[in-house]
Structures are given as structure tokens and as C-alpha cells.
Short mmCIF file of C-alpha atoms and ligand atoms in Angstrom, two decimals:
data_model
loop_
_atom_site.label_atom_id
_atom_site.label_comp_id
_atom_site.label_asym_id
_atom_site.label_seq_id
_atom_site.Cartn_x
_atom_site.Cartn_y
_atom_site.Cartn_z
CA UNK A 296 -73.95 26.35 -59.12
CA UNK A 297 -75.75 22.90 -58.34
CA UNK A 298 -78.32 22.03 -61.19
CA UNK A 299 -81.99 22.35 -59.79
CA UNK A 300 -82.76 18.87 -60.53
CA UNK A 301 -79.58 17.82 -57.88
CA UNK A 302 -81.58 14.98 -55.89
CA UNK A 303 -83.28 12.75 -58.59
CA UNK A 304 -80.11 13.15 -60.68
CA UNK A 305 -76.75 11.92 -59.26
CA UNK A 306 -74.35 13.07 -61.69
CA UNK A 307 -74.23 16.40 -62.92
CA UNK A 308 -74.48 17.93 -66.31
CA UNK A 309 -71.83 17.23 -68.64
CA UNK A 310 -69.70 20.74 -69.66
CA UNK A 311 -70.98 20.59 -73.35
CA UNK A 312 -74.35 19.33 -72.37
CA UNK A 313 -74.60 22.11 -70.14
CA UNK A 314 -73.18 24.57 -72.34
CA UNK A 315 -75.79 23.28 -75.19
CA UNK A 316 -78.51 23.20 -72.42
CA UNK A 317 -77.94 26.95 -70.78
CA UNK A 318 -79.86 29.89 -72.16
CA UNK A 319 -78.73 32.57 -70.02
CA UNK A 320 -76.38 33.93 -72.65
CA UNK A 321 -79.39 35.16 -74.47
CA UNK A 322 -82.23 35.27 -71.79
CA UNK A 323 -80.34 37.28 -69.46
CA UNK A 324 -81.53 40.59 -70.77
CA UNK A 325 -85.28 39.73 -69.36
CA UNK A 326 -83.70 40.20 -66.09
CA UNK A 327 -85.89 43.02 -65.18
CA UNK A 328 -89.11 40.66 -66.31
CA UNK A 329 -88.25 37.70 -64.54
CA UNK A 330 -87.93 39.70 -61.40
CA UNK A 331 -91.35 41.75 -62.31
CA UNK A 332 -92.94 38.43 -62.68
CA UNK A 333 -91.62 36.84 -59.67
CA UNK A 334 -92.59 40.03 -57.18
CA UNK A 335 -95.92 39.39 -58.26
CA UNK A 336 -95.90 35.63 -57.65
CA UNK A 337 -94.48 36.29 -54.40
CA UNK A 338 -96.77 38.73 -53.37
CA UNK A 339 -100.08 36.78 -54.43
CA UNK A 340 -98.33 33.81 -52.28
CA UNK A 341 -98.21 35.92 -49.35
CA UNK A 342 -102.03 38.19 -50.13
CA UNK A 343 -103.09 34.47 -50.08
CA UNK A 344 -101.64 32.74 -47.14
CA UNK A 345 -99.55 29.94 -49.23
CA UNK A 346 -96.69 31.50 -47.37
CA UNK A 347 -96.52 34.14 -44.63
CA UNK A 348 -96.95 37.48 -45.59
CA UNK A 349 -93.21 38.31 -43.38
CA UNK A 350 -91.97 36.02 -45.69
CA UNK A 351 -93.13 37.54 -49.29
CA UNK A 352 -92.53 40.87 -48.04
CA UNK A 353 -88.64 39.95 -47.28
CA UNK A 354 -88.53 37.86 -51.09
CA UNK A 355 -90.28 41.15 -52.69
CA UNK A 356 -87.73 43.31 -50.50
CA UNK A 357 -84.66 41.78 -52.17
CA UNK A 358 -86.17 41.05 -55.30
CA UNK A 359 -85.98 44.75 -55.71
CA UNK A 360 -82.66 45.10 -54.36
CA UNK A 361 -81.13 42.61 -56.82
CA UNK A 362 -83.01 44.28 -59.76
CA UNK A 363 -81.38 47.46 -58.99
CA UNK A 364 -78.18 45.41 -58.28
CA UNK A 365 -78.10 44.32 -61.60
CA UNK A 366 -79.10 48.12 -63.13
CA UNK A 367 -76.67 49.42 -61.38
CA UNK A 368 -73.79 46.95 -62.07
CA UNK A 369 -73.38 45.87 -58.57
CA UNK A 370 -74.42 42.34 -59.38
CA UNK A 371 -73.03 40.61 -62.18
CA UNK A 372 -74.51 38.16 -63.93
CA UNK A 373 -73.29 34.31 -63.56
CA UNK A 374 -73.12 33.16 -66.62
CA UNK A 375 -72.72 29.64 -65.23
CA UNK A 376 -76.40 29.58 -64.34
CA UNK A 377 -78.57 27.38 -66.11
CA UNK A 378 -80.96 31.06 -67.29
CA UNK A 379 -82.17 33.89 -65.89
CA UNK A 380 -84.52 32.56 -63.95
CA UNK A 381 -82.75 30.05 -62.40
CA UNK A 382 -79.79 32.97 -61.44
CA UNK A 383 -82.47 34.90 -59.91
CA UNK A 384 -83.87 32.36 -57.83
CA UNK A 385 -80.37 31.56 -56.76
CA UNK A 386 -79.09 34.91 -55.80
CA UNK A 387 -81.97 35.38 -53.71
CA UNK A 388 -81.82 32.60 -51.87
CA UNK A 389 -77.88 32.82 -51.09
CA UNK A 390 -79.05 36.15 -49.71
CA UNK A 391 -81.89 35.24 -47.62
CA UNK A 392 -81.56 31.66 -47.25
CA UNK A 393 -84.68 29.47 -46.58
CA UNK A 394 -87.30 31.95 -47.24
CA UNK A 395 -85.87 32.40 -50.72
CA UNK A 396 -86.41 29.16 -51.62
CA UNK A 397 -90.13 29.13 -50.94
CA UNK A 398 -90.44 31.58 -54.18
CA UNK A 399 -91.07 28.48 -56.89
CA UNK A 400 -94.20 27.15 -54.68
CA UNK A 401 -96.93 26.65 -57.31
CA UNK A 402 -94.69 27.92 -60.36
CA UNK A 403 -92.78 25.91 -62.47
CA UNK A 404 -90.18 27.79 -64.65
CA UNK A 405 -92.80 27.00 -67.59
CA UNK A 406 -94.96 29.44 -66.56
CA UNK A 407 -92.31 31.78 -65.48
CA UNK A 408 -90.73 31.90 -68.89
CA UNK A 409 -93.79 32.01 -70.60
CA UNK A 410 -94.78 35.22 -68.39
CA UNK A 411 -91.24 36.51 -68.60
CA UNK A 412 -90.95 36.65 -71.99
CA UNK A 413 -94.85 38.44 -72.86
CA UNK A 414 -93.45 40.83 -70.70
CA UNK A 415 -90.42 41.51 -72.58
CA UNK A 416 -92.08 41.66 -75.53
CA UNK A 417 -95.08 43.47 -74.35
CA UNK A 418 -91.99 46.39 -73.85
CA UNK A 419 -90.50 46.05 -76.96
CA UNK A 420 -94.36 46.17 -79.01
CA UNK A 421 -94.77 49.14 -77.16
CA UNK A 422 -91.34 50.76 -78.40
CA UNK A 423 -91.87 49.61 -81.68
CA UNK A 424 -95.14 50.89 -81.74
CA UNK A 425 -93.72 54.36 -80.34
CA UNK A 426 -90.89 54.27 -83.62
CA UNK A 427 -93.73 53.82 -85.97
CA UNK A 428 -95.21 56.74 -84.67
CA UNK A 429 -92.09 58.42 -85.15
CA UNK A 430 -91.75 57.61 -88.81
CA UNK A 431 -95.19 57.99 -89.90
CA UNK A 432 -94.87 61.72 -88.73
CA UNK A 433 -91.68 62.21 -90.41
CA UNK A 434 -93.26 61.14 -93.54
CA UNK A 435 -96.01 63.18 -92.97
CA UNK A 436 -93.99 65.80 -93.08
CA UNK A 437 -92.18 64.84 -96.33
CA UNK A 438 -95.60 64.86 -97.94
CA UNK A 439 -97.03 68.06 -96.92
CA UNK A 440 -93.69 69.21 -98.18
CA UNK A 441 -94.14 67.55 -101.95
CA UNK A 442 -97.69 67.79 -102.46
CA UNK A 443 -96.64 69.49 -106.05
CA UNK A 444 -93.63 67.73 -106.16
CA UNK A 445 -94.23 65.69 -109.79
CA UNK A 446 -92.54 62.75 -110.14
CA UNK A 447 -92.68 59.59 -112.63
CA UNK A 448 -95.31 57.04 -111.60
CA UNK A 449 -94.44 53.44 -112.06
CA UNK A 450 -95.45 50.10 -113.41
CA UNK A 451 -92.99 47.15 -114.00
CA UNK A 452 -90.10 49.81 -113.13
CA UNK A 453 -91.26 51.37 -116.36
CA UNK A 454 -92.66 55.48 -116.56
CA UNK A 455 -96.54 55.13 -116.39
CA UNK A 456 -98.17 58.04 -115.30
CA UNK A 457 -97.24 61.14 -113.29
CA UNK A 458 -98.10 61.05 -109.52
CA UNK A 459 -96.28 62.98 -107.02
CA UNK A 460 -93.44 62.76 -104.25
CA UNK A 461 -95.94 63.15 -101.21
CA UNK A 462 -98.72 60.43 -102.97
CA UNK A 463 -95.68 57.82 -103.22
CA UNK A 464 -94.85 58.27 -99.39
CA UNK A 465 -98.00 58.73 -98.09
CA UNK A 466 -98.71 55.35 -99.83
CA UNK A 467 -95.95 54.13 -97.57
CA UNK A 468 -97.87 55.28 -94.74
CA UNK A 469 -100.92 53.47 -95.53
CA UNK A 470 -98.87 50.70 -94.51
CA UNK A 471 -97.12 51.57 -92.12
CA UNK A 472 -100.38 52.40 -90.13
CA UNK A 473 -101.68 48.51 -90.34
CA UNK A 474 -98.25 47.55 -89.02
CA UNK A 475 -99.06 49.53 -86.62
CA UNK A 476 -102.35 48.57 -85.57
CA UNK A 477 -100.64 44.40 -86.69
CA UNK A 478 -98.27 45.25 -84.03
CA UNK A 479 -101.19 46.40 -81.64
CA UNK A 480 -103.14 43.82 -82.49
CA UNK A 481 -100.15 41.17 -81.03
CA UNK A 482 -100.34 43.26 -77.99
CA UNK A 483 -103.89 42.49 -77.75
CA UNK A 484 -103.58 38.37 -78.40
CA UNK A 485 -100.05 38.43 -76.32
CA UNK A 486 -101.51 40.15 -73.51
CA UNK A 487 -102.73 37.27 -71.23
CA UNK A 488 -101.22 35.61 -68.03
CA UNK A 489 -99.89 32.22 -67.77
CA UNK A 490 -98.71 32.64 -64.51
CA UNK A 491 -100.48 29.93 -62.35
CA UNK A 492 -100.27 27.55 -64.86
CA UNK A 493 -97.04 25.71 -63.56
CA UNK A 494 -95.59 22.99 -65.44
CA UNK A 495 -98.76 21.71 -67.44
CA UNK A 496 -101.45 21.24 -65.15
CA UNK A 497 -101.52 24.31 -63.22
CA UNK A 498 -101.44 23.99 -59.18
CA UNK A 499 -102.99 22.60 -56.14
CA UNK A 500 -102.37 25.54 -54.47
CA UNK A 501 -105.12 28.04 -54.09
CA UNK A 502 -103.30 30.40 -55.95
CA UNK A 503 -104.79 33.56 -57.21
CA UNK A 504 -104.31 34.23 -60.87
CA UNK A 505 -106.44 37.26 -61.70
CA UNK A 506 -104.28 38.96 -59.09
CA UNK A 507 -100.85 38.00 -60.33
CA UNK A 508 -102.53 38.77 -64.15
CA UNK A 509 -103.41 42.49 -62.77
CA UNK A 510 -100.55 43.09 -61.03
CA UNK A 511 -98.72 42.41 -63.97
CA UNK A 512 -100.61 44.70 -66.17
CA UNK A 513 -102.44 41.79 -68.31
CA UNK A 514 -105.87 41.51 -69.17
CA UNK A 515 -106.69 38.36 -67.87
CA UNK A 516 -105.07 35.21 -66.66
CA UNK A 517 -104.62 32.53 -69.04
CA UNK A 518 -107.92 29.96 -69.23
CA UNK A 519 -106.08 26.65 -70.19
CA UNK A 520 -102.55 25.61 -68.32
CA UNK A 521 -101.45 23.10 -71.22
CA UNK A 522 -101.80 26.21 -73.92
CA UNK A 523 -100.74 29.24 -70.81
CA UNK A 524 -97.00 27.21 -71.18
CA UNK A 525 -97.17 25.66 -74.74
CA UNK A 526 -97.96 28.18 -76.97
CA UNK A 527 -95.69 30.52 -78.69
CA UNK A 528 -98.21 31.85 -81.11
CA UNK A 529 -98.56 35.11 -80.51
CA UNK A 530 -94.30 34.81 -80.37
CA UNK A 531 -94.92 34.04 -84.36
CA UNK A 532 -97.42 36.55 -85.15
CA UNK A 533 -94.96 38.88 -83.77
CA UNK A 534 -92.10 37.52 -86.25
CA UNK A 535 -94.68 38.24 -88.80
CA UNK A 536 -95.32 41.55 -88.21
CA UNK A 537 -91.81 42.28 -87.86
CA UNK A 538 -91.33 40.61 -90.94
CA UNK A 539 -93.99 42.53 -93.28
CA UNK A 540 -92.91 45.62 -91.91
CA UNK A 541 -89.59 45.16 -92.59
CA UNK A 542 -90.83 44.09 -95.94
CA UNK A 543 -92.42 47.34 -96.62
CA UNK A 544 -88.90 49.41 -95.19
CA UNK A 545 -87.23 46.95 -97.51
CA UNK A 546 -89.38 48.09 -100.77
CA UNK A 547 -89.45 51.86 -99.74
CA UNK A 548 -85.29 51.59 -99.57
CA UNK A 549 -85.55 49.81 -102.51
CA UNK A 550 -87.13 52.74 -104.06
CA UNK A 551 -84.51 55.16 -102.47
CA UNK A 552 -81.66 52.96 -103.80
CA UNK A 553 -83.07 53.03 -107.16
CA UNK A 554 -83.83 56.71 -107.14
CA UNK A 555 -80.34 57.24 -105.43
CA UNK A 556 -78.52 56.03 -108.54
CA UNK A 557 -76.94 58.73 -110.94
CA UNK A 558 -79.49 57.45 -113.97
CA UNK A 559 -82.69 58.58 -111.77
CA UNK A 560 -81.08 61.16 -109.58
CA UNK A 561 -83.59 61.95 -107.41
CA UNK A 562 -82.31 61.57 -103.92
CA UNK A 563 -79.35 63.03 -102.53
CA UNK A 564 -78.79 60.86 -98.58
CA UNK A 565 -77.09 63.04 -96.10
CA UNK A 566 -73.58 62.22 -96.21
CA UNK A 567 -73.58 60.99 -92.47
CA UNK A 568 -75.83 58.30 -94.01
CA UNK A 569 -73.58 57.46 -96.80
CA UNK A 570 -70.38 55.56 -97.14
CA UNK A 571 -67.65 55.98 -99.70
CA UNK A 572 -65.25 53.19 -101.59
CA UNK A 573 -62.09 51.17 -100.19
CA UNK A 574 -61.01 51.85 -104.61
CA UNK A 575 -63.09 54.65 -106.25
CA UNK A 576 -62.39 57.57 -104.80
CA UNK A 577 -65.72 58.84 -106.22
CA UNK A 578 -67.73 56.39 -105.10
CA UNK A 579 -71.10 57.23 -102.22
CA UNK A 580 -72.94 54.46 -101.84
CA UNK A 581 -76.73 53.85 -99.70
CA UNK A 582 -75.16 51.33 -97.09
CA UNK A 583 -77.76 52.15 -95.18
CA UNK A 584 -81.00 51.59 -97.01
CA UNK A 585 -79.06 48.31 -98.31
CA UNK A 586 -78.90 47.40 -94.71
CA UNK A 587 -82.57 47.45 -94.09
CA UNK A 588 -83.43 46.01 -97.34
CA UNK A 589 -81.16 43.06 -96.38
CA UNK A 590 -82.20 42.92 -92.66
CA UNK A 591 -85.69 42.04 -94.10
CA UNK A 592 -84.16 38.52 -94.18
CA UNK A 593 -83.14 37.73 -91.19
CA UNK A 594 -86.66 38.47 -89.85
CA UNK A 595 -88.39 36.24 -92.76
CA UNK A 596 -85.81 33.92 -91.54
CA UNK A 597 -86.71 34.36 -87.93
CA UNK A 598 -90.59 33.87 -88.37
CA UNK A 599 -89.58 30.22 -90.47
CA UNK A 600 -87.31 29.31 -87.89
CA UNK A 601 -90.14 29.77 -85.16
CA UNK A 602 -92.70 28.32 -87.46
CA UNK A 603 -90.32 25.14 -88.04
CA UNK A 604 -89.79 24.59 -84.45
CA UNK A 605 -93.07 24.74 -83.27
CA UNK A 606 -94.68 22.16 -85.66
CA UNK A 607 -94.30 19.01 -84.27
CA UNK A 608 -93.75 19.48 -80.68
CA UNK A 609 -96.20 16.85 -78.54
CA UNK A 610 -98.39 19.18 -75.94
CA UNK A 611 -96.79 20.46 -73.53
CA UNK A 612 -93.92 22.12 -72.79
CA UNK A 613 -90.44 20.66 -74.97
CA UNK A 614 -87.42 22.36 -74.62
CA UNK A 615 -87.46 22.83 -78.48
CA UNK A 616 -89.55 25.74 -77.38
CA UNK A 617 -86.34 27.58 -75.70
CA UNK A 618 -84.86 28.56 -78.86
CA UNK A 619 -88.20 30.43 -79.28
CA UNK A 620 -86.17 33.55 -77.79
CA UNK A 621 -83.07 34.04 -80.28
CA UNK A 622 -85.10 34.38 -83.11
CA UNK A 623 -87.95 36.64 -81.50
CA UNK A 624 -85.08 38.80 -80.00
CA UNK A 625 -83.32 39.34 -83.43
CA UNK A 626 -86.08 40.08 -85.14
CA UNK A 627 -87.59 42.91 -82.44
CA UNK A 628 -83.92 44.50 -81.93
CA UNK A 629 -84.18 44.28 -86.17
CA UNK A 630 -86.83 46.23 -86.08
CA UNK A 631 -86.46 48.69 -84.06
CA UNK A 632 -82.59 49.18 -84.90
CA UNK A 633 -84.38 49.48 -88.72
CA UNK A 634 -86.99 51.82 -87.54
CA UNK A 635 -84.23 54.83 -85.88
CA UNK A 636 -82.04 54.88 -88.88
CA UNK A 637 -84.78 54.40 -91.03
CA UNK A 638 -86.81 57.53 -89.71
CA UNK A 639 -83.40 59.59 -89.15
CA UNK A 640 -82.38 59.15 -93.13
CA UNK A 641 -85.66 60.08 -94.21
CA UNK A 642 -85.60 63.21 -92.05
CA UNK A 643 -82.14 64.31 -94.07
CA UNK A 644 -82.48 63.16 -97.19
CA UNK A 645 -82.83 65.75 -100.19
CA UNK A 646 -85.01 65.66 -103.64
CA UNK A 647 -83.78 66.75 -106.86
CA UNK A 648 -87.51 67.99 -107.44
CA UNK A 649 -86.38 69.50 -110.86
CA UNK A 650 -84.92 66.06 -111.71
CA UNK A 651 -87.72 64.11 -110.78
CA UNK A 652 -90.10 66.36 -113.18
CA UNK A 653 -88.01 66.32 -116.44
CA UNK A 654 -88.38 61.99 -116.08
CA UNK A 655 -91.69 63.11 -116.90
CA UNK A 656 -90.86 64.39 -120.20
CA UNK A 657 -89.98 60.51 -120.77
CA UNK A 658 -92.00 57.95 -121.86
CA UNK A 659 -94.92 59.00 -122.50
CA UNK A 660 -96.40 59.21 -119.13
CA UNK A 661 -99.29 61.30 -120.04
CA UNK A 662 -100.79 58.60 -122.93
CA UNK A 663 -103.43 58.16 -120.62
CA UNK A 664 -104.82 61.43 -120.00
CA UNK A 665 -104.59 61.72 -123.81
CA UNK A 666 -106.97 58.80 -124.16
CA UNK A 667 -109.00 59.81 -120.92
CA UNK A 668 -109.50 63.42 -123.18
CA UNK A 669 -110.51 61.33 -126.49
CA UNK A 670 -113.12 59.60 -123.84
CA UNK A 671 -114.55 63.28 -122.58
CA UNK A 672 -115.19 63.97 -126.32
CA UNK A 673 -117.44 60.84 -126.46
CA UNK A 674 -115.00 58.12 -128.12
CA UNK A 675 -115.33 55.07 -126.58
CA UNK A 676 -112.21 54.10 -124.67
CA UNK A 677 -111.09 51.19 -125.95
CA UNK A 678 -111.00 53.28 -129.28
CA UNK A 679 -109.36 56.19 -127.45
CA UNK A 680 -106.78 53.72 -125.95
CA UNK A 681 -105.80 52.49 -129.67
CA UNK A 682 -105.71 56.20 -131.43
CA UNK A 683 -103.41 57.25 -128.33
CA UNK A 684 -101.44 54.23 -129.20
CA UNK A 685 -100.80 55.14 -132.96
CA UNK A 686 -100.35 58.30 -132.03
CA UNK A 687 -97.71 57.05 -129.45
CA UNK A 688 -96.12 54.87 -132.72
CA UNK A 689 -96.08 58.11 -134.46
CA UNK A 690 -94.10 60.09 -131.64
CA UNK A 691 -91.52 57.38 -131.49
CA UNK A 692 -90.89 57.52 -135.00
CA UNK A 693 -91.05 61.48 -135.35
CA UNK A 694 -88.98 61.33 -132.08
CA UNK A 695 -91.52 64.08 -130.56
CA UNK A 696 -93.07 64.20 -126.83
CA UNK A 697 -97.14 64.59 -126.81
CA UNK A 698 -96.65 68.06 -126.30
CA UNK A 699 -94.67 68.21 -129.79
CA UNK A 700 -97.04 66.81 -131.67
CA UNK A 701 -98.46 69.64 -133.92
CA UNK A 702 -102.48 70.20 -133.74
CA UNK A 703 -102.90 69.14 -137.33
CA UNK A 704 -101.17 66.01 -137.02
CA UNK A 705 -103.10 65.17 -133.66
CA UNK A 706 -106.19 65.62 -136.01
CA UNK A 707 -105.19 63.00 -138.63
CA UNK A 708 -105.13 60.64 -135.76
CA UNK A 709 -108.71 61.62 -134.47
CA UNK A 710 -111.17 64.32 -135.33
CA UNK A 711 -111.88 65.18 -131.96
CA UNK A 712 -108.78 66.13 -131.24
CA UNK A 713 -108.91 70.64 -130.26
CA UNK A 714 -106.27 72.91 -129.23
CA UNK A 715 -107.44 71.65 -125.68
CA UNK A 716 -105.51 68.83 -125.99
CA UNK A 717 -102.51 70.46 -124.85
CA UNK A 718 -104.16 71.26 -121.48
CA UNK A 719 -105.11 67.78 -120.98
CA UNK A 720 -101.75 66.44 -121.21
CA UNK A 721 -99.89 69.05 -118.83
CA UNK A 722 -98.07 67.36 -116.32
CA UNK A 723 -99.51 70.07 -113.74
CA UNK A 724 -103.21 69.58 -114.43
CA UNK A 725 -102.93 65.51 -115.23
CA UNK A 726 -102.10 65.52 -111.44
CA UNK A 727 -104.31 67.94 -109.87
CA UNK A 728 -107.51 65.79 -111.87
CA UNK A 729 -106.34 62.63 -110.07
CA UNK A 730 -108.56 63.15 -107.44
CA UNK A 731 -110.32 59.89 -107.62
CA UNK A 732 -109.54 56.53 -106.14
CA UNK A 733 -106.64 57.63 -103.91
CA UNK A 734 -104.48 59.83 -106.43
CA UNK A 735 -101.94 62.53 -105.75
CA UNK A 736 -104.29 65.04 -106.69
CA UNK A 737 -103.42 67.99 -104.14
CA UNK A 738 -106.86 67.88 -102.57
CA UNK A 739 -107.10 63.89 -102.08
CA UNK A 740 -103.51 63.90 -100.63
CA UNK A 741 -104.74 66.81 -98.28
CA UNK A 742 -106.84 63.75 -97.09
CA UNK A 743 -104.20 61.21 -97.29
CA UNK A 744 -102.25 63.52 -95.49
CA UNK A 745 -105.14 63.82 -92.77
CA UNK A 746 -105.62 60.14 -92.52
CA UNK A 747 -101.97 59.96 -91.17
CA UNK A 748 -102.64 63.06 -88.66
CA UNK A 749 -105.60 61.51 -87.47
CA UNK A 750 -103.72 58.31 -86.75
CA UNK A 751 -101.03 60.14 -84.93
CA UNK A 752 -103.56 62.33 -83.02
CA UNK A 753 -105.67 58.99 -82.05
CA UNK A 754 -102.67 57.49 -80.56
N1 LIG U 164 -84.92 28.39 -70.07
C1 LIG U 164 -86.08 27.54 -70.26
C2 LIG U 164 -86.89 28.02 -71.47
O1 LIG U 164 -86.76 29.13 -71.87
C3 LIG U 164 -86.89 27.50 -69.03
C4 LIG U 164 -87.88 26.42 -68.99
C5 LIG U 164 -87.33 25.14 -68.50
N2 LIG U 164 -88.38 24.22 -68.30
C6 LIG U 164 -88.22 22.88 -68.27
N3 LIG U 164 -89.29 22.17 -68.16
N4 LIG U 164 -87.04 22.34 -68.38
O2 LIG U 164 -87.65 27.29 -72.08
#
């Protein structure tokens, strides 16, 4: 295939150059885009006059043919091509000759790459947003599951209070609902049309751009043709989003992982989401969740390698900007590989519930609600905090839980210390009083839990 630039040029490309140079070995997938794009370009030519209306019928004709071509396997793709654009253009014009090559007029492969790939990603937001759905219901249903499943609460990986299965994941969903409406929000800032804006400088054709921007489902054209083909921003903020929620999968397998191991024993993955040992026969390890957690970095990776590139580059267009794809690619198909087994583990995964309420024999993870009783007999709680501390001192060295501690020797510690001091520290009730501030009291996760429903039925 003869470079495009054949005329001003007399030699062409060197092999490696042109191997370096070529992007269709990763841009080929926005096949579908590019041809979207251009049937929309072609048909505002024609709506317009720039070229007859025969003629952007017979481009928009074939344009469809190829597209299903391609679908369909018919057409292969030529991997000798410069990119996909340039393949498309080609193809169409070896089938229809002259008319074909009256597609570019007023476009310049800057603004067809920068429309191409918002329209590729607009597709993939919109998946990813649908796999968030998907997850945030399956933890939904975890939680209504757990509401009184008690587990240990913790702070610096250490016990610290009791909370509960369904307040831990429903936590979880708290943030996987802004990644959601992050992701949205993308959408939103993405969702504008650089098509017009040619190379740099837009056109001297009397192209119309709120046509091509409408046809193409955006909201409205781009106002500026130096930023419409220079700016990969909202490419970043969607490396970032990727990247924080894969952050958040990465701490919530984390958890698992942790929880997986025979000293907590409180998760039991499906065996079809486990993998055994090449040596210890008795080994099942959480490949899976180790995956995601791991994954994490090549997005953070990703978002610095887009970051990087973009920070010096001169306005306008550089080609720097065409490795603005690899990255943005990995980190989408990251996500949303991360998202389906992430969703489909949950939804098999067992909980030792018995397990996870005998860690909350440990540790003292009800000192609190013995201070917090001290405080509802009127001792101020700084004062409550240090006589729960003693008495703490006292249960090490006695090796005794709270609920051993006999009523006398509770009183030498304090004087307001009743027999009511065993109800204040039982697992069961220190729970259901954390109804304040967001705790896994049943009735404020019955909100929690409504908060996700909401989302999912405002979607
Ligand atoms: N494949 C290129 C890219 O993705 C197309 C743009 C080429 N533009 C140019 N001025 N050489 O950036």
C-alpha cells in the first residue's frame, strides 16, 4: 500500500520506520468507529453540497458493506496499512474508485482519530458502567444476606470493634457508586465532537458540525479545533477512574486474601475460582483476587504513562499522542476483564459466619462499648477510656475476656460498674446500637442497603 503522503515524499518509508510508525496492530479494533465516524462525515458532505449527494450515498453504501465485511470475516484486515483509518479509506476507494477518495475532504485523520477513539471509549464507559451495575447488585445481595453476620472490625489490621459482614461490603459499595458516577462523569466531559476540526485549524469548507456531532450521538461539536485534536484529557481522566476503581477491587481482594488464609478463615472461594500447587498437594490458593489486586498496576501504570506523554507536547497535534491508545485500551479491557471475574467470585464465595464471630472473642473488641457504658453512667470519657484500659491490663494478666471478668472485680475498677455491664458488652447488642454515623447497626444498613437499591433503580 502507497503511503498517503506519496507525492511530496519520493522515497518511501523505511521497513522499521514503518513498522515503528504503524498503529494498526492496536487501532484496528476501532474498526467499527472509524467507519461510524466516517458515514457521518460523508453524509454531512453530501446534506451539504461539498460533494454530490450520488456520491455520499455510494461512500455510505460501502462503508456499510465493508463494516459488515469485516464482522463477518469476509474482509481481512491489512496489517500493512499505516492504521485503521488509513485501511478504511483504502479499501473503499479500491472498491469504488474516485468517489472514494473524495471521503477525507475537510477531515484530516486528526480529527478522525480523535472522534474515533471517544467513540470507542464512549462504548466501553458504557459497558463498564453496565459491570458496575452488575457488581453493586451482587453485593447488595451479600449484604441483605449478612446483616447479622458479626465479624471483627479493623484498625491497623488489628481487632477493633465488631461490625458486620454486610456493613464491610456495603462500605465497598459506597465506592463503587462514585466510580460509577467518576466513570459517568468522563462520559459527560468525553462526550463532544471534534469532527470538523481537521488538522489544527478546522476547514474552509462549509462543513456542518452540529450535524456530524448529532449524528454521532454527541452533545455538541467541539468549540476550539487546536484543543478538538490535541487533547487527550478526558483519555486521562478515564485512566484515573480505571485506576481508583481498580484500587478499591484491589483493597476489597486484599481483604478476601487475608480473610481467605487458614489463620482468619473466613472465606471459602468456589473451587472454579481457585487454583492448586505445582508441589503441595494441599495447597488452594486466591489466584484470582491476586490477579486483580496486581492488575491495579498496570492501570496506575497506564494513567502515568498517559500523563508522561502528554506533558510537553507543543499545541497541536504530535504523534507522541498515538501511543495515547495502548495504554487507554489496557487499562479499559483491565477493567472490565476485573469487573466479570470480580462480580462472578463474589457471587460463589462462602462465609464461615461461625468463624468470623468467635474472632470476636479476641482482642478485646468490645473495650469501647465498655467505656461508652462507664460514659452513660455519667463518667467522663476520657476517664471511662482509662478505667476500661486497666481493666483491659487486668484481663491480659488474668487471661479473661470482658465477659469473664467477675462483677466484683469490674467494681474495684469503677463504682459504676452494675450487672448491666454484661449487656453492654454483648457482641449482639454492641452492633445493633451502632446506628449512628454509618454503622452496621441492622436498621442503618437497611439504609445502606437502600442507598445501593436506589442507585440501581435510578439507573
Ligand atoms: N494513527 C494516528 C494517531 O492515532 C493518526 C493520526 C495521524 N496524524 C498525523 N498528523 N500524522 O495519532
Amino acid at each position: 500500500m502507497d503511503n498517503l503522503w506519496k507525492g511530496r515524499l519520493v522515497k518511501s518509508l523505511d521497513q522499521m520506520a514503518k513498522n515503528f510508525n504503524d498503529s494498526i496492530h492496536f487501532d484496528y479494533i476501532m474498526f467499527e468507529e472509524d467507519i461510524n465516524g466516517s458515514i457521518a462525515h460523508a453524509n454531512m458532505l453530501g446534506e451539504v453540497g461539498i460533494i454530490a449527494k450520488k456520491e455520499s450515498d455510494e461512500i455510505i453504501r460501502e462503508l456499510e458493506k465493508i463494516k459488515q465485511d469485516i464482522k463477518n470475516n469476509n474482509l481481512q484486515i491489512d496489517f500493512d496499512a499505516e492504521d485503521i483509518h488509513t485501511f478504511i479509506e483504502a479499501e473503499l476507494t479500491s472498491r469504488i474508485g474516485d468517489i472514494g477518495k473524495k471521503l477525507h475532504t475537510a477531515r484530516s485523520r486528526n480529527d478522525q482519530s480523535a472522534v474515533t477513539t471517544k467513540l470507542f471509549l464512549r462504548k466501553k464507559i458504557n459497558e463498564i458502567k453496565h459491570g458496575i451495575k452488575c457488581l453493586v447488585g451482587t453485593v447488595v445481595e451479600i449484604a441483605e444476606n449478612n446483616i447479622d453476620t458479626i465479624m471483627p472490625g479493623l484498625t491497623h489490621l488489628q481487632l477493633a470493634q465488631p461490625t458486620t459482614l454486610a456493613h464491610h461490603f456495603l462500605a465497598y459499595n459506597a465506592m463503587f457508586m462514585r466510580d460509577y458516577a467518576r466513570f459517568d462523569d468522563c462520559l459527560k466531559r468525553l462526550n463532544t465532537s471534534p469532527l470538523g476540526a481537521g488538522a489544527l485549524a478546522g476547514t474552509t469548507f462549509p462543513i456542518n458540525q452540529e450535524m456530524t456531532s448529532e449524528a454521532l450521538g454527541f452533545t455538541n461539536p467541539c468549540f476550539n479545533s487546536l484543543d478538538a485534536i490535541s487533547s487527550r484529557d478526558h483519555i486521562i481522566e478515564l485512566a484515573s477512574a480505571c485506576s481508583i476503581l481498580m484500587m478499591h477491587f484491589s483493597r476489597l481482594c486484599e481483604d478476601l486474601i487475608i480473610w481467605n488464609n487458614q489463620l482468619f478463615d473466613f472465606v471459602v472461594f468456589d473451587d472454579a475460582h481457585s487454583t492448586g500447587s505445582s508441589m503441595m498437594p494441599q495447597k488452594k490458593n486466591p489466584d484470582l483476587a491476586e490477579l486483580i489486586r496486581g492488575k491495579s498496576g498496570r492501570c496506575y501504570g497506564n494513567l502515568m504513562s498517559l500523563l508522561t506523554m502528554m506533558k510537553g507536547l507543543a499545541l497541536s497535534y504530535n504523534k507522541d499522542m498515538q501511543e495515547d491508545k495502548q495504554p487507554i485500551f489496557d487499562s479499559v479491557d483491565t477493567v472490565l476483564q476485573s469487573l466479570d471475574i470480580l462480580t462472578e467470585m463474589l457471587s460463589k464465595i462462602t462465609f464461615n459466619k461461625q468463624t468470623m464471630l468467635m474472632a470476636c472473642e479476641k482482642g478485646f473488641i468490645n473495650a469501647t462499648d465498655c467505656a461508652d457504658y462507664l460514659v452513660g453512667k455519667g463518667v467522663p470519657f476520657r476517664d471511662a477510656y482509662k478505667i476500661t484500659g486497666e481493666l483491659i491490663n487486668f484481663c491480659i494478666n488474668e487471661n479473661k475476656t470482658l465477659q469473664e471478668v467477675k462483677i466484683e472485680d469490674y467494681k474495684s475498677f469503677s463504682q459504676y460498674f452494675e450487672k448491666d455491664i454484661y449487656d453492654a458488652i454483648d457482641l449482639i447488642k454492641c452492633v445493633a446500637r451502632r446506628i449512628k454515623g454509618g454503622g452496621p447497626a441492622p436498621e442503618s444498613l437497611k439504609n445502606q442497603i437502600d442507598v445501593s437499591k436506589n442507585f440501581l433503580n435510578n439507573l
